[in-house]
Amino acid sequence: MAANYDYEEAPGTYDDANRQDLGYDPNFVPDSVKSFVVHLYRHIREKNVYEIHQMYEISFQTLSDRLFKDTPWPSVDAVAHYVDNDQVFCLLYREMWFRHLYARLSPTLKQRIDSWDNYCSLFQVVLHRVVNMQLPNQWLWDMVDEFVYQFQSFCQYRAKMKNKTEQEIALLRQFDQAWNVYGVLNYLQAFVEKSNIIQILEQEKEGGEQFTATDGYDYSGGSNVLKVLGYFSMVGLLRVHCLLGDYQTGLKCLLPIDISQQGVYTSVIGSHIATIYHYGFANLMMRRYVEAIREFNKILLYIYKTKQYHQKSPQYEQILKKNEQMYALLAICLSLCPQTKLVEETVNSQLREKYGEKMARMQRYDDEAFAIYDELFSYACPKFITPSAPSFEEPLVNYNQDAYRLQLKLFLYEVKQQQLLSGVRTFLKVYSTISLAKLANYMEVDEATLRSILFTYKHKTHSVDSDGKIISNADVDFYIDDDMIHVVESKPVKRYGDYFLRQIVKLEGVITDMDRIKLE
């Protein structure tokens, strides 16, 4: 059975009707908020990226925790006159206002639509006017990330039609273009094209442009906003296409970014994790298990080494959640394609601790094994969406889980097709050569059926990469010559470095403990 699959809603719906009950006045601006807005506006005008980053990452979170735990920030109209009614700043402030609302409260349908209108206005300004400012990469990433998240959230909200009021249905009919999938994709694609980011990255490879070396910032007095939004929009497109189940198009959108190298996407921890998570998941669904394992291994090792530095970050809980999800996806990949030699010992140790027992049971391919595949996939997969508008005809039905159920069905169908392959792999690991007749006898099938199984093994252990080349995912491969099967097993490269480093750390711990002992 598919696991229950739904969104956690925020504590409660917050609308105009209950504002006064909670003592919230949208026009009241505390002195600390006035100071925050005035200073942030000044730093943006002066292009002081460091100070903007400090205010955005630290001051905004501190004020939110202290003053606005259960209420929205003051309305944009209340703060506009402190910033000379600057249109761009007011749009940026509203973007932060809505992000806080989504994080701390539960937006109403009208607020979801207003947030879409604000993104449209902000993006139109960036795309069609000269925006002479520099913003921190963290803010620009959060903008793209939140835009895609709110689209995903709206699709899930809209798909729960059963308990919608007549007023909500009327609003959905009236604003049918709000968070339209074509509108979302068009904005992200427009950023990619208008920024010329693909050409910039190509020129950089030839030694021309300096984009990655400066983390996307323009130190010659220009603006980084359009270029960096264009860059992060490629990751946004990958994420949207994964939500839609179009993995090939998603990976194609990410092609200009070389994820085997450090890049601007690694300058923001949230961007780094989101990129590799969706890249790995898309490769998993396209049977490119080796590529998925390789990238999951790298990012999990990176998180293991650096997560202590992000403990005070607002993204820390999300980092830990994605970390756990990627371990679950890695467990799936290694169960379908046992390439443990690609996994660092540190990551492998963590994986065995979390999923060692389940991975052993997954190799049996019985009902219990399929239930574990179901459980891990349901826990670790993206929150798939159905982007089409609902039917407003009675009776109203919920369809928010339809896309998820379809992807789960396709995934489990693939797992079931792998069932026969586990037996073939077991025998091939034992022999260097074996006749077709002998193997058919062992597997209790006729030779024609065995040839079919071997063809299936070849098909399932090979896939097509982004360049159109056929690549092998097999840990054990073979070829047939004159009714004899010749086995080609890849030899794992032994790594001793991790083992010795761990022993050194243990030894240092023992020495430290010994130093504490006072000898009489």
mmCIF file of N, CA and C in Angstrom, residues 41 87 120 141 210 273 287 294 351 355 422 500:
data_model
loop_
_atom_site.group_PDB
_atom_site.id
_atom_site.type_symbol
_atom_site.label_atom_id
_atom_site.label_comp_id
_atom_site.label_asym_id
_atom_site.label_seq_id
_atom_site.Cartn_x
_atom_site.Cartn_y
_atom_site.Cartn_z
ATOM 1 N N TYR A 41 17.003 49.423 3.095
ATOM 2 C CA TYR A 41 16.821 50.243 1.885
ATOM 3 C C TYR A 41 18.111 50.978 1.550
ATOM 4 N N GLN A 87 9.376 51.578 -5.578
ATOM 5 C CA GLN A 87 8.594 50.442 -6.077
ATOM 6 C C GLN A 87 9.327 49.111 -5.937
ATOM 7 N N CYS A 120 4.837 38.279 -10.069
ATOM 8 C CA CYS A 120 4.716 38.735 -11.461
ATOM 9 C C CYS A 120 5.247 40.153 -11.596
ATOM 10 N N TRP A 141 18.610 33.065 -4.469
ATOM 11 C CA TRP A 141 18.232 31.649 -4.472
ATOM 12 C C TRP A 141 16.887 31.448 -3.779
ATOM 13 N N GLN A 210 34.021 36.091 -16.291
ATOM 14 C CA GLN A 210 34.333 35.721 -14.906
ATOM 15 C C GLN A 210 33.022 35.707 -14.122
ATOM 16 N N ILE A 273 22.128 21.613 -2.087
ATOM 17 C CA ILE A 273 21.383 20.402 -1.724
ATOM 18 C C ILE A 273 20.201 20.178 -2.656
ATOM 19 N N ARG A 287 16.847 5.380 -14.414
ATOM 20 C CA ARG A 287 17.699 4.190 -14.305
ATOM 21 C C ARG A 287 19.184 4.499 -14.475
ATOM 22 N N ARG A 294 26.788 8.322 -7.364
ATOM 23 C CA ARG A 294 28.001 9.156 -7.307
ATOM 24 C C ARG A 294 27.699 10.529 -6.709
ATOM 25 N N LEU A 351 24.981 4.952 6.152
ATOM 26 C CA LEU A 351 23.892 4.280 5.431
ATOM 27 C C LEU A 351 23.542 2.947 6.088
ATOM 28 N N TYR A 355 19.923 2.195 7.323
ATOM 29 C CA TYR A 355 19.096 1.332 6.461
ATOM 30 C C TYR A 355 19.684 -0.053 6.202
ATOM 31 N N SER A 422 18.012 -10.319 -9.821
ATOM 32 C CA SER A 422 18.780 -10.619 -8.613
ATOM 33 C C SER A 422 19.318 -12.048 -8.666
ATOM 34 N N PHE A 500 42.264 4.739 7.989
ATOM 35 C CA PHE A 500 43.373 5.248 8.800
ATOM 36 C C PHE A 500 43.009 6.567 9.473
#
